[in-house]
mmCIF file of C-alpha atoms in Angstrom:
data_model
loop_
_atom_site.group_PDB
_atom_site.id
_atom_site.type_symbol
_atom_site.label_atom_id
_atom_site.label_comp_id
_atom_site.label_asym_id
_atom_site.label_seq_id
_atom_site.Cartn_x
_atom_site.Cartn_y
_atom_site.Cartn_z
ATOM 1 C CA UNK A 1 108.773 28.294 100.699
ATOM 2 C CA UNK A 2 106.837 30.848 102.095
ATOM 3 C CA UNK A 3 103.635 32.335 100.914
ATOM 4 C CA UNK A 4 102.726 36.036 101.848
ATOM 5 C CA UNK A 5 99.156 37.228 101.734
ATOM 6 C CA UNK A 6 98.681 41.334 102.349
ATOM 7 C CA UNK A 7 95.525 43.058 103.470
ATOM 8 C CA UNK A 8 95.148 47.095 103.577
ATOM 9 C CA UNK A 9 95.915 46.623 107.774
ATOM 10 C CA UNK A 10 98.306 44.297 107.999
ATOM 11 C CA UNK A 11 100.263 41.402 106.239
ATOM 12 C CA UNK A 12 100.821 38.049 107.042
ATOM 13 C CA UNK A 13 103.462 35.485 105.909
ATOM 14 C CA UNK A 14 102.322 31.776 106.107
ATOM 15 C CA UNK A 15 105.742 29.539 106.726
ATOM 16 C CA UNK A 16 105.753 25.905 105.221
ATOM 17 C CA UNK A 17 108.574 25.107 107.628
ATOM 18 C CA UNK A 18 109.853 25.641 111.327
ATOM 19 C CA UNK A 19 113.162 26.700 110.367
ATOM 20 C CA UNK A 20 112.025 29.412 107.462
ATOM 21 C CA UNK A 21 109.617 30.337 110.878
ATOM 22 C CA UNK A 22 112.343 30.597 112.686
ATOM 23 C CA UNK A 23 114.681 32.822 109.914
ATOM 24 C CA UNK A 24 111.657 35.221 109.915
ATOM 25 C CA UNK A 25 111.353 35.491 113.694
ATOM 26 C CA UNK A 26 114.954 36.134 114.333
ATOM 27 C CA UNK A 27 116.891 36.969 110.506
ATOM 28 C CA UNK A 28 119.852 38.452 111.868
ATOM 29 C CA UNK A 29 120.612 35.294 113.874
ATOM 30 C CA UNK A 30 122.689 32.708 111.878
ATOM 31 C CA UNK A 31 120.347 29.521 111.182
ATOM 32 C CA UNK A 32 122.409 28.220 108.515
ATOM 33 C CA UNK A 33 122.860 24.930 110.290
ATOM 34 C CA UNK A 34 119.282 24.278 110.511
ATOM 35 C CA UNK A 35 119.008 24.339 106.706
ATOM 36 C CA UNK A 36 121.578 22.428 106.474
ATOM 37 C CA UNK A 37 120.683 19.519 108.286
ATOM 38 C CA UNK A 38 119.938 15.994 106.631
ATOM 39 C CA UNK A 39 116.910 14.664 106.937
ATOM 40 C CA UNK A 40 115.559 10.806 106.845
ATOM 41 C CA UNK A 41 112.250 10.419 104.983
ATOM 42 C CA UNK A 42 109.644 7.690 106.923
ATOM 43 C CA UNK A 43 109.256 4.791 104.918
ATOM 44 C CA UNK A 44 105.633 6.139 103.979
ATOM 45 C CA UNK A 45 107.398 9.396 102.826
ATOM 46 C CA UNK A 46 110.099 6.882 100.820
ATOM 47 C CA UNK A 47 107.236 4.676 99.375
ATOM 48 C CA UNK A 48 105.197 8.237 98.613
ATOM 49 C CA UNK A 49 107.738 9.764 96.930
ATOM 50 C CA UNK A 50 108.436 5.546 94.714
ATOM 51 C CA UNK A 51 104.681 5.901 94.007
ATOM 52 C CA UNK A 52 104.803 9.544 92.400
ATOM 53 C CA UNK A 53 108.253 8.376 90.296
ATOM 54 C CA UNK A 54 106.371 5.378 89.085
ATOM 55 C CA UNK A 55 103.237 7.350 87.998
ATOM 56 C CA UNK A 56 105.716 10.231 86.344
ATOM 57 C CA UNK A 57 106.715 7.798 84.316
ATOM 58 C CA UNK A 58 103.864 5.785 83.265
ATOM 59 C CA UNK A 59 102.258 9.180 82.257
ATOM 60 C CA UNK A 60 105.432 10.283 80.492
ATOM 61 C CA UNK A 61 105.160 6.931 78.602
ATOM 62 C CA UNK A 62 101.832 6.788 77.808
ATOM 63 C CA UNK A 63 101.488 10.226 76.270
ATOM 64 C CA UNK A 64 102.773 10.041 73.077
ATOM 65 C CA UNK A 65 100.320 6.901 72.237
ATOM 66 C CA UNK A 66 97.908 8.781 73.576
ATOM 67 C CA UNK A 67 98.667 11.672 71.434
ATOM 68 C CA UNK A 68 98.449 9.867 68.504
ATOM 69 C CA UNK A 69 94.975 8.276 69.191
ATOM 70 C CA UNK A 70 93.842 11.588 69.868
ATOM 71 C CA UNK A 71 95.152 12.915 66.692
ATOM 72 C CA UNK A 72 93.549 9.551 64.807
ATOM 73 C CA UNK A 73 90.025 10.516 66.383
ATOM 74 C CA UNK A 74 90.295 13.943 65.200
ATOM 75 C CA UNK A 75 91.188 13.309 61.572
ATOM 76 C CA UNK A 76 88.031 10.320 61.696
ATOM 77 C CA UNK A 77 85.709 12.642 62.679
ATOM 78 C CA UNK A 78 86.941 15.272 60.409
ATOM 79 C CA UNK A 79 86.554 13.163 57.384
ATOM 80 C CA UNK A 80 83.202 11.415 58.894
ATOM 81 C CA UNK A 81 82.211 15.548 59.223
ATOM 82 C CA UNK A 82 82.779 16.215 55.420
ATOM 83 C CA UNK A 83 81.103 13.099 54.078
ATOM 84 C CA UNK A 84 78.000 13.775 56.168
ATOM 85 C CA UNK A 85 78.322 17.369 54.776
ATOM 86 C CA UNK A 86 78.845 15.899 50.955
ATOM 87 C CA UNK A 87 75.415 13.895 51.301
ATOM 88 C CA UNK A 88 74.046 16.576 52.813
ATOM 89 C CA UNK A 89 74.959 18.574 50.084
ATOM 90 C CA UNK A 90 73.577 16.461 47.137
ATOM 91 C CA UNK A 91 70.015 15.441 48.981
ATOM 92 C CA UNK A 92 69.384 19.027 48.653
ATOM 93 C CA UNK A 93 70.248 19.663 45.421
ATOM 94 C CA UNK A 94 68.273 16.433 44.363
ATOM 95 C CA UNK A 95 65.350 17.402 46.611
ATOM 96 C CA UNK A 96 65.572 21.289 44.799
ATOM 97 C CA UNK A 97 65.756 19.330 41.523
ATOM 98 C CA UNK A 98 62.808 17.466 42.750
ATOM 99 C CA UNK A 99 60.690 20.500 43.818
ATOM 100 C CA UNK A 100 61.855 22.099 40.410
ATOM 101 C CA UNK A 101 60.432 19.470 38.052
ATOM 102 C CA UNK A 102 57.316 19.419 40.433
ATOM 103 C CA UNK A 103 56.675 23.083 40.330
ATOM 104 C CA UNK A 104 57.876 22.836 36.381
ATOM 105 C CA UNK A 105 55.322 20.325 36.206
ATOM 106 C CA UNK A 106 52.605 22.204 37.770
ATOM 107 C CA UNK A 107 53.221 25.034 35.718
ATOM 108 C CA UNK A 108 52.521 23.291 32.629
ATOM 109 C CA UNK A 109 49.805 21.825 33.509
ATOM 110 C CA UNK A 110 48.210 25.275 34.814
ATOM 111 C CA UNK A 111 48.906 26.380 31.340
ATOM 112 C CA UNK A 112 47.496 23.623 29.796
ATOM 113 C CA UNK A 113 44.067 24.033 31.530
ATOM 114 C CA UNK A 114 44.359 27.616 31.143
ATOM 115 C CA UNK A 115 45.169 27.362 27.078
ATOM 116 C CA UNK A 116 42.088 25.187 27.337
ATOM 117 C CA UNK A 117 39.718 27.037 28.794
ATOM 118 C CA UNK A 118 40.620 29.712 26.546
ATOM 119 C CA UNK A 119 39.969 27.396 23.810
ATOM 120 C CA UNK A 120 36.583 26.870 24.958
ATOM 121 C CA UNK A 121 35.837 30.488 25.713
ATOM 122 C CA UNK A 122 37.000 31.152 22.329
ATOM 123 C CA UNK A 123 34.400 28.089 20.657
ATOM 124 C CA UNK A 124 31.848 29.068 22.661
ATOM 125 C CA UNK A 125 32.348 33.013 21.715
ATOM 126 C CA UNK A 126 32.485 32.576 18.102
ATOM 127 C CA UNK A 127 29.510 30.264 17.878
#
């Protein structure tokens, strides 16, 4: 694999191997043989390579349960959302009824004084 990175001057290619090096260097030499060569992985390259199978798969096998706790959490907290929003809902229509009676309340009592006083204006005007 090679990775090529261009400027306006010049461009470089970055090789991730001697023998793609080596093709680049020279490309109308044959170098078939040296991609064709076996190699033996170290036994830290052979347990490296065990330890990424072995993850692949736990993470392969744990997914799906995952997935479905995920989806579990998300419908919880979309019905938690709604009740919260359904209280929500009725304290302020109780606290509007609330401020309705009191200002209903108010009201008739303004009136009240207010029919009164004119009651005494009125009994104190005629006499």
């Amino acid at each position: 694999t090679t990775t090529t990175t261009t400027t306006p001057t010049t461009t470089t290619t970055m090789c991730t191997s001697i023998e793609e090096a080596l093709i680049q260097l020279h490309p109308t030499l044959d170098w078939k043989f040296l991609l064709g060569r076996s190699r033996e992985l170290s036994a830290k390259a052979k347990d490296n390579r065990q330890q990424a199978k072995d993850r692949q798969k736990q993470q392969s096998s744990t997914t799906p349960s995952e997935e479905t706790e995920r989806r579990r959490r998300t419908r919880e907290f979309e019905e938690s959302r709604r009740a919260v929003e359904a209280v929500e809902g009725a304290m302020e229509k109780m606290y509007d009824e609330d401020i309705k009676s009191a200002r209903e309340q108010a009201g008739t009592a303004a009136l009240s004084r207010f029919a009164a006083l004119s009651n005494d204006d009125n009994c104190t005007a005629a006499a």
